[in-house]
Short mmCIF file of C-alpha atoms in Angstrom, two decimals:
data_model
loop_
_atom_site.label_atom_id
_atom_site.label_comp_id
_atom_site.label_asym_id
_atom_site.label_seq_id
_atom_site.Cartn_x
_atom_site.Cartn_y
_atom_site.Cartn_z
CA MET A 1 0.00 0.00 0.00
CA SER A 2 1.32 3.44 -0.87
CA ASP A 3 2.21 5.86 1.91
CA SER A 4 -0.45 8.35 0.80
CA ARG A 5 -3.17 5.68 0.74
CA ALA A 6 -2.15 4.44 4.17
CA ALA A 7 -2.16 8.00 5.49
CA ALA A 8 -5.63 8.63 4.02
CA LEU A 9 -7.01 5.44 5.55
CA GLU A 10 -5.48 6.26 8.92
CA TYR A 11 -6.95 9.78 8.79
CA ALA A 12 -10.39 8.39 7.92
CA HIS A 13 -10.18 5.85 10.72
CA ASP A 14 -8.96 8.39 13.28
CA ASN A 15 -11.73 10.86 12.41
CA ASN A 16 -14.56 8.38 11.85
CA SER A 17 -16.60 9.59 14.82
CA GLN A 18 -16.39 13.22 13.73
CA PHE A 19 -17.35 12.33 10.15
CA LEU A 20 -20.39 10.37 11.34
CA ASP A 21 -21.50 13.22 13.59
CA GLU A 22 -21.22 15.67 10.68
CA LEU A 23 -23.17 13.31 8.41
CA LYS A 24 -25.93 12.97 11.00
CA ASP A 25 -26.15 16.77 11.28
CA PHE A 26 -26.28 17.08 7.49
CA LEU A 27 -29.07 14.52 7.23
CA THR A 28 -31.27 16.49 9.60
CA ILE A 29 -31.60 19.28 7.03
CA ALA A 30 -35.22 19.26 5.91
CA CYS A 31 -34.49 19.45 2.19
CA ILE A 32 -32.78 16.05 2.27
CA SER A 33 -34.88 14.52 4.98
CA THR A 34 -37.13 11.54 4.25
CA ASP A 35 -39.57 12.75 6.89
CA PRO A 36 -42.99 13.06 5.17
CA GLU A 37 -43.63 16.29 7.08
CA HIS A 38 -40.95 17.94 4.93
CA GLN A 39 -42.13 16.68 1.54
CA ALA A 40 -43.16 20.22 0.55
CA ASP A 41 -39.61 21.40 1.25
CA VAL A 42 -38.25 18.87 -1.22
CA ASP A 43 -40.71 19.57 -4.06
#
């Protein structure tokens, strides 16, 4: 494995929790929510 690939994988692993938290925050935005209450926001 190349050094840059190993470094990228290590970075992703080390920051996994932060990335998941940011994704969860992003998914709460109404325009990308699957919540039927926000269907009008998506249309």
